[in-house]
Coordinates of C-alpha atoms in Angstrom, one line a residue:
X134 CA -34.3 -15.2 -3.3
X135 CA -37.6 -13.0 -3.7
X136 CA -35.9 -9.5 -4.7
X137 CA -37.4 -6.3 -6.9
X138 CA -33.6 -5.8 -8.8
X139 CA -31.1 -7.9 -9.8
X140 CA -27.6 -6.8 -10.7
X141 CA -26.1 -8.4 -13.4
X142 CA -21.9 -7.7 -13.5
X143 CA -19.2 -9.9 -14.9
X144 CA -16.4 -8.3 -12.2
X145 CA -16.0 -9.6 -8.8
X146 CA -18.2 -6.6 -7.4
X147 CA -16.1 -6.3 -4.4
X148 CA -13.9 -3.4 -6.0
X149 CA -16.4 -2.3 -8.4
X150 CA -17.1 1.4 -7.1
X151 CA -20.3 1.8 -9.6
X152 CA -22.4 -1.7 -8.8
X153 CA -21.3 -0.5 -4.8
X154 CA -23.2 3.1 -5.4
X155 CA -26.4 0.8 -6.7
X156 CA -26.1 -1.6 -4.0
X157 CA -25.8 2.1 -1.2
X158 CA -28.9 3.1 -3.2
X159 CA -31.4 0.2 -2.9
X160 CA -30.1 -0.4 0.2
X161 CA -31.0 3.4 1.6
X162 CA -34.5 3.3 -0.4
X163 CA -34.9 -0.2 1.0
X164 CA -36.0 -2.1 -2.5
X165 CA -35.2 -5.9 -2.0
X166 CA -32.1 -6.7 -4.6
X167 CA -29.3 -9.5 -5.5
X168 CA -26.4 -8.8 -7.1
X169 CA -24.8 -11.7 -10.1
X170 CA -21.2 -11.5 -10.1
X171 CA -18.3 -13.4 -11.8
X172 CA -15.4 -15.3 -9.4
X173 CA -13.0 -15.4 -12.6
X174 CA -10.2 -16.1 -10.6
X175 CA -12.0 -19.1 -8.2
X176 CA -11.8 -17.4 -4.8
X177 CA -15.1 -19.0 -3.8
X178 CA -16.0 -15.0 -3.4
X179 CA -18.7 -14.5 -1.0
X180 CA -20.7 -11.7 0.0
X181 CA -24.3 -10.3 1.0
X182 CA -27.1 -10.7 -1.9
X183 CA -24.5 -11.9 -4.4
X184 CA -24.4 -14.7 -6.2
X185 CA -21.0 -15.8 -8.3
X186 CA -20.2 -17.7 -11.3
X187 CA -17.3 -19.3 -11.1
X188 CA -15.6 -20.5 -14.1
X189 CA -11.7 -19.6 -14.1
X190 CA -11.2 -16.7 -16.3
X191 CA -8.6 -14.0 -17.1
X192 CA -9.0 -10.3 -18.7
X193 CA -7.5 -9.2 -21.8
X194 CA -7.8 -12.6 -23.3
X195 CA -8.8 -11.9 -27.3
X196 CA -10.6 -14.8 -28.6
X197 CA -10.8 -16.7 -25.5
X198 CA -12.3 -13.9 -23.4
X199 CA -15.4 -14.3 -26.7
X200 CA -15.6 -18.3 -25.1
X201 CA -15.8 -17.5 -21.8
X202 CA -18.1 -14.6 -22.2
X203 CA -20.9 -17.2 -24.1
X204 CA -20.2 -19.9 -20.8
X205 CA -20.8 -16.4 -18.4
X206 CA -23.9 -15.8 -21.2
X207 CA -25.0 -19.3 -21.1
X208 CA -24.8 -19.1 -17.0
X209 CA -26.8 -16.2 -16.8
X210 CA -29.7 -17.3 -19.0
X211 CA -30.3 -20.0 -16.9
X212 CA -29.5 -18.7 -13.6
X213 CA -32.4 -15.6 -15.2
X214 CA -35.0 -18.2 -16.0
X215 CA -34.4 -20.5 -12.7
X216 CA -35.7 -17.2 -11.0
X217 CA -37.6 -15.6 -13.0
X218 CA -40.7 -15.4 -10.2
X219 CA -38.2 -13.9 -7.9
X220 CA -37.2 -10.4 -9.3
X221 CA -39.2 -7.5 -11.5
X222 CA -36.1 -6.0 -12.7
X223 CA -32.6 -6.9 -14.9
X224 CA -30.1 -3.9 -14.4
X225 CA -27.5 -5.2 -17.1
X226 CA -24.3 -4.0 -16.2
X227 CA -22.7 -3.9 -19.8
X228 CA -23.2 -5.4 -23.6
X229 CA -22.1 -9.1 -21.9
X230 CA -25.3 -8.8 -19.5
X231 CA -27.9 -7.4 -21.7
X232 CA -28.9 -10.2 -24.1
X233 CA -29.7 -12.9 -21.5
X234 CA -32.0 -9.9 -19.8
X235 CA -33.6 -9.1 -22.9
X236 CA -34.8 -12.9 -23.4
X237 CA -36.5 -12.4 -20.1
X238 CA -38.1 -8.9 -21.3
X239 CA -40.2 -11.1 -23.7
X240 CA -41.2 -13.0 -20.5
X241 CA -42.2 -10.1 -18.7
X242 CA -39.5 -8.2 -16.8
X243 CA -38.0 -4.7 -16.9
X244 CA -34.4 -4.2 -18.6
X245 CA -32.2 -1.6 -17.5
X246 CA -29.1 -1.7 -19.7
X247 CA -26.3 -0.1 -17.6
X248 CA -23.6 1.2 -20.5
X249 CA -20.2 1.4 -18.1
X250 CA -18.3 0.4 -21.5
X251 CA -19.1 0.5 -25.2
X252 CA -18.1 -3.4 -25.6
X253 CA -18.3 -2.9 -29.7
X254 CA -15.1 -0.7 -29.2
X255 CA -13.6 -2.6 -26.0
X256 CA -13.3 -5.8 -27.9
X257 CA -12.5 -5.0 -31.5
X258 CA -10.5 -8.1 -32.9
X259 CA -10.0 -6.5 -36.6
X260 CA -12.1 -9.5 -37.7
X261 CA -15.0 -8.0 -39.4
X262 CA -17.6 -11.2 -39.1
X263 CA -17.5 -11.0 -35.6
X264 CA -17.2 -7.2 -34.6
X265 CA -20.2 -6.1 -37.1
X266 CA -22.4 -8.7 -35.3
X267 CA -21.4 -7.5 -31.6
X268 CA -22.1 -4.1 -32.7
X269 CA -25.6 -4.6 -34.1
X270 CA -26.4 -7.1 -31.4
X271 CA -25.4 -3.6 -28.8
X272 CA -27.3 -1.2 -30.5
X273 CA -30.2 -3.4 -31.1
X274 CA -29.8 -3.8 -27.1
X275 CA -30.3 0.2 -26.6
X276 CA -33.4 0.1 -28.6
X277 CA -34.5 -2.2 -27.0
X278 CA -34.1 -1.8 -23.4
X279 CA -36.7 -0.6 -21.0
X280 CA -34.1 2.1 -20.2
X281 CA -30.8 3.0 -20.9
X282 CA -28.4 4.5 -18.0
X283 CA -25.1 6.6 -19.3
X284 CA -21.9 7.6 -17.5
X285 CA -21.9 10.8 -19.9
X286 CA -24.4 12.5 -22.1
X287 CA -21.1 12.9 -24.4
X288 CA -21.0 8.7 -24.8
X289 CA -24.4 9.1 -27.2
X290 CA -21.7 10.0 -29.9
X291 CA -19.8 7.0 -29.2
X292 CA -22.6 4.6 -29.6
X293 CA -24.4 6.1 -32.6
X294 CA -28.0 5.4 -31.4
X295 CA -30.2 7.3 -29.6
X296 CA -31.9 5.1 -26.8
X297 CA -36.2 5.3 -26.3
X298 CA -35.3 6.5 -23.0
X299 CA -32.2 6.9 -21.0
X300 CA -30.8 8.4 -17.8
X301 CA -27.1 9.7 -16.7
X302 CA -25.7 8.7 -13.7
X303 CA -22.2 10.0 -13.6
X304 CA -19.5 7.7 -11.6
X305 CA -19.4 9.3 -8.8
X306 CA -18.4 5.8 -6.3
X307 CA -21.0 6.3 -3.0
X308 CA -18.5 6.1 -0.6
X309 CA -17.4 10.2 -1.9
X310 CA -20.7 11.5 -1.4
X311 CA -21.1 13.6 1.0
X312 CA -17.5 13.9 1.5
X313 CA -17.3 17.2 -0.3
X314 CA -14.3 19.2 1.5
X315 CA -14.2 16.0 4.1
X316 CA -11.9 16.3 7.1
X317 CA -11.2 12.4 6.3
X318 CA -8.5 14.6 3.6
X319 CA -5.6 13.8 5.3
X320 CA -2.4 15.4 2.8
X321 CA -3.3 19.1 1.8
X322 CA 0.1 20.6 1.6
X323 CA 2.7 19.7 -1.5
X324 CA 6.1 19.4 -0.8
X325 CA 8.9 17.2 -2.5
X326 CA 9.0 14.7 -3.3
X327 CA 5.3 14.8 -4.9
X328 CA 3.1 12.1 -4.7
X329 CA 1.1 9.9 -7.9
X330 CA -1.0 7.7 -7.0
X331 CA -3.3 5.7 -10.0
X332 CA -5.7 3.1 -8.8
X333 CA -7.5 0.7 -11.7
X334 CA -7.7 -1.1 -14.3
X335 CA -4.0 -2.1 -15.3
X336 CA -4.0 -2.7 -18.8
X337 CA -2.5 -0.8 -22.2
X338 CA -3.4 2.2 -23.4
X339 CA -3.1 3.7 -19.9
X340 CA 0.3 4.9 -20.2
X341 CA 1.1 3.2 -17.1
X342 CA 4.2 1.5 -18.2
X343 CA 5.4 4.9 -19.6
X344 CA 4.6 6.4 -16.3
X345 CA 6.8 3.9 -14.6
X346 CA 9.7 4.6 -16.8
X347 CA 9.7 8.2 -16.1
X348 CA 9.4 7.7 -12.2
X349 CA 12.1 5.1 -11.7
X350 CA 14.5 6.2 -9.3
X351 CA 13.7 10.0 -9.7
X352 CA 13.5 11.0 -5.9
X353 CA 11.4 14.0 -7.2
X354 CA 8.4 11.6 -7.2
X355 CA 6.9 8.8 -4.9
X356 CA 4.7 6.2 -7.1
X357 CA 1.9 4.3 -5.9
X358 CA -0.3 2.5 -8.1
X359 CA -2.7 -0.3 -7.1
X360 CA -5.5 -2.3 -9.4
X361 CA -5.3 -5.7 -11.4
X362 CA -5.5 -7.0 -14.7
X363 CA -2.9 -7.8 -17.6
X364 CA -0.4 -9.9 -15.7
X365 CA 2.6 -8.5 -18.0
X366 CA 1.8 -4.9 -17.3
X367 CA 1.9 -5.7 -13.2
X368 CA 4.7 -7.6 -13.5
X369 CA 7.0 -5.0 -15.4
X370 CA 5.3 -2.3 -12.3
X371 CA 6.3 -5.3 -9.3
X372 CA 9.7 -5.8 -10.7
X373 CA 10.2 -2.1 -10.8
X374 CA 8.5 -1.5 -6.9
X375 CA 11.1 -4.1 -6.2
X376 CA 14.0 -2.4 -8.0
X377 CA 13.1 1.0 -7.0
X378 CA 12.7 2.6 -3.5
X379 CA 10.2 5.7 -5.0
X380 CA 7.5 3.1 -6.5
X381 CA 4.9 0.9 -4.5
X382 CA 2.4 -1.7 -5.9
X383 CA -0.4 -2.5 -4.1
X384 CA -2.0 -4.8 -6.4
X385 CA -5.9 -5.5 -5.9
X386 CA -7.2 -3.4 -3.2
X387 CA -10.9 -2.8 -1.7
X388 CA -12.2 0.6 -3.2
X389 CA -11.7 2.4 0.7
X390 CA -8.7 1.6 0.6
X391 CA -8.0 3.1 -3.1
X392 CA -9.6 6.0 -0.9
X393 CA -6.9 6.1 1.1
X394 CA -3.9 6.1 -1.5
X395 CA -6.0 8.8 -3.2
X396 CA -6.0 10.7 0.0
X397 CA -2.2 10.4 0.7
X398 CA -0.9 11.5 -2.4
X399 CA -0.9 14.9 -4.5
X400 CA -1.7 14.2 -7.8
X401 CA -3.9 11.7 -9.4
X402 CA -2.7 10.0 -12.8
X403 CA -5.5 9.2 -15.3
X404 CA -4.7 8.5 -18.7
X405 CA -6.4 7.6 -21.3
X406 CA -4.5 6.6 -25.1
X407 CA -7.1 7.3 -27.7
X408 CA -6.2 3.7 -29.4
X409 CA -8.8 2.6 -27.9
X410 CA -12.3 4.3 -28.9
X411 CA -13.6 3.5 -25.4
X412 CA -11.3 5.9 -24.0
X413 CA -11.8 8.6 -25.8
X414 CA -15.8 9.0 -24.3
X415 CA -14.2 7.4 -21.1
X416 CA -16.2 8.8 -18.3
X417 CA -14.3 8.1 -15.0
X418 CA -14.9 8.2 -11.3
X419 CA -11.2 9.6 -11.6
X420 CA -12.7 12.9 -12.7
X421 CA -14.7 12.5 -9.7
X422 CA -12.3 11.4 -7.4
X423 CA -10.2 14.5 -8.0
X424 CA -13.0 17.1 -7.6
X425 CA -13.8 15.5 -4.3
X426 CA -10.8 15.0 -3.2
X427 CA -9.4 18.0 -4.2
X428 CA -6.5 16.4 -6.1
X429 CA -5.4 17.5 -9.3
X430 CA -5.6 15.1 -12.1
X431 CA -3.5 14.2 -14.8
X432 CA -5.5 13.1 -18.1
X433 CA -5.5 12.9 -21.9
X434 CA -5.5 15.7 -24.9
X435 CA -8.9 15.2 -26.6
X436 CA -11.2 13.2 -24.9
X437 CA -14.4 13.6 -22.9
X438 CA -12.6 13.5 -19.7
X439 CA -9.9 15.9 -20.9
X440 CA -12.3 18.0 -22.0
X441 CA -14.4 17.8 -18.8
X442 CA -11.0 18.7 -16.5
X443 CA -11.0 21.9 -18.9
X444 CA -13.8 23.1 -17.9
X445 CA -13.8 22.6 -14.4
X446 CA -10.4 23.6 -14.0
X447 CA -8.9 20.2 -11.7
X448 CA -5.9 19.3 -13.6
X449 CA -3.3 19.0 -16.4
X450 CA -4.4 17.7 -19.8
X451 CA -1.4 16.6 -22.2
X452 CA -1.0 14.5 -25.0
X453 CA -0.2 10.5 -25.0
X454 CA 3.4 9.3 -24.7
X455 CA 6.1 8.5 -22.9
X456 CA 7.6 12.3 -24.6
X457 CA 4.9 14.1 -23.0
X458 CA 5.0 12.8 -19.9
X459 CA 8.7 13.3 -19.1
X460 CA 7.9 17.3 -20.3
X461 CA 5.4 17.2 -18.2
X462 CA 6.7 15.7 -15.3
X463 CA 9.8 17.8 -15.4
X464 CA 7.4 20.9 -15.6
X465 CA 5.8 19.7 -12.7
X466 CA 6.4 21.3 -8.7
X467 CA 5.0 21.5 -5.8
X468 CA 3.5 25.6 -6.3
X469 CA 1.9 24.3 -9.3
X470 CA -0.3 21.6 -7.7
X471 CA -0.6 24.2 -4.7
X472 CA -2.0 27.1 -7.8
X473 CA -4.2 23.9 -9.5
X474 CA -5.9 23.0 -6.4
X475 CA -6.5 26.9 -5.8
X476 CA -7.7 27.3 -9.4
X477 CA -10.5 23.9 -8.8
X478 CA -14.0 24.1 -9.6
X479 CA -16.3 23.9 -6.9
X480 CA -17.6 20.8 -5.9
X481 CA -21.3 21.9 -3.9
X482 CA -23.2 21.7 -7.5
X483 CA -22.0 18.2 -8.0
X484 CA -23.7 17.1 -4.8
X485 CA -27.1 18.4 -6.0
X486 CA -26.6 17.2 -9.3
X487 CA -25.7 14.1 -8.7
X488 CA -28.3 13.5 -6.0
X489 CA -31.2 14.2 -8.8
X490 CA -29.8 11.7 -11.5
X491 CA -30.0 9.3 -8.4
X492 CA -33.7 10.0 -7.7
X493 CA -34.5 9.7 -11.2
X494 CA -32.9 5.4 -10.7
X495 CA -35.6 5.4 -8.1
X496 CA -38.3 6.8 -9.6
X497 CA -37.6 4.7 -12.9
X498 CA -37.8 1.3 -10.3
X499 CA -40.9 2.3 -8.8
X500 CA -43.0 3.2 -11.8

């Protein structure tokens, strides 16, 4: 393998914009790297500098997911140990990659713990004998990693554990960098029907079924949804797309295709229901997609991203639930979207800020 940095992520990598951003940075800086991902659907995936774990697994499978992650952990431990002399730094993305990485720290490797989501809140079972040890282990990982990477500083309130050394790298996908006021933005005028886009995880607590219910058959709107995840929610969306002409479901798409879908829209949908504690502190790339693509976003009151949207005036912040969404959609007009676009905060400062964050990451690698 012969590399300096090895990134670990329990996804297929192709659609993971944050991992792709790191890969782009490492290539730009000519830093040798490798990636380990998870081919959950058994598609025999192949990509440059990437190794895949082959065990089939779904998403949000409850206790079954814990069993699958145990096998994933054994795989990572074996892989890292077999290639021990071929890398210097392990970039562990989320808790389900960090424990075998910390074992390698005992053997002289540096560990960067990148908290995409706070795992303790993401997989709560309601059983204290499961949930409490996971939380303690996750905090242990924060305290004992060489570097912790956060999406936003506000997440420190969630993890309730201050790292010895941390940096903040916002969720700005590499494909967006340098595209402020890009000529690739193809839909600037707003008219009926209003085009709403959602690209992301098809999971509970994102208000997707409420959105589909509100939009179905309403010729004032066109809904474009892309992503993958919970099969029941996916099938419901597929059925609606087959029944109603104004709903389009694209399934899993590349990030470049995701950007195309968003560029062709008038407004982005990014609700984060607070019954998932991670959503309160979520720092999604949808916030930055809104800023960079000059597309207002719909998001949730009482969340970190909702507060950011209010601060930078780049969207609409509403309450959770079907009724609140229906009331909002009934008030939404092309003119209100156009006025919001005129009011959106300037983005030039973001580019400089984000480049500074990247410089900290590269410096940490080279130290």
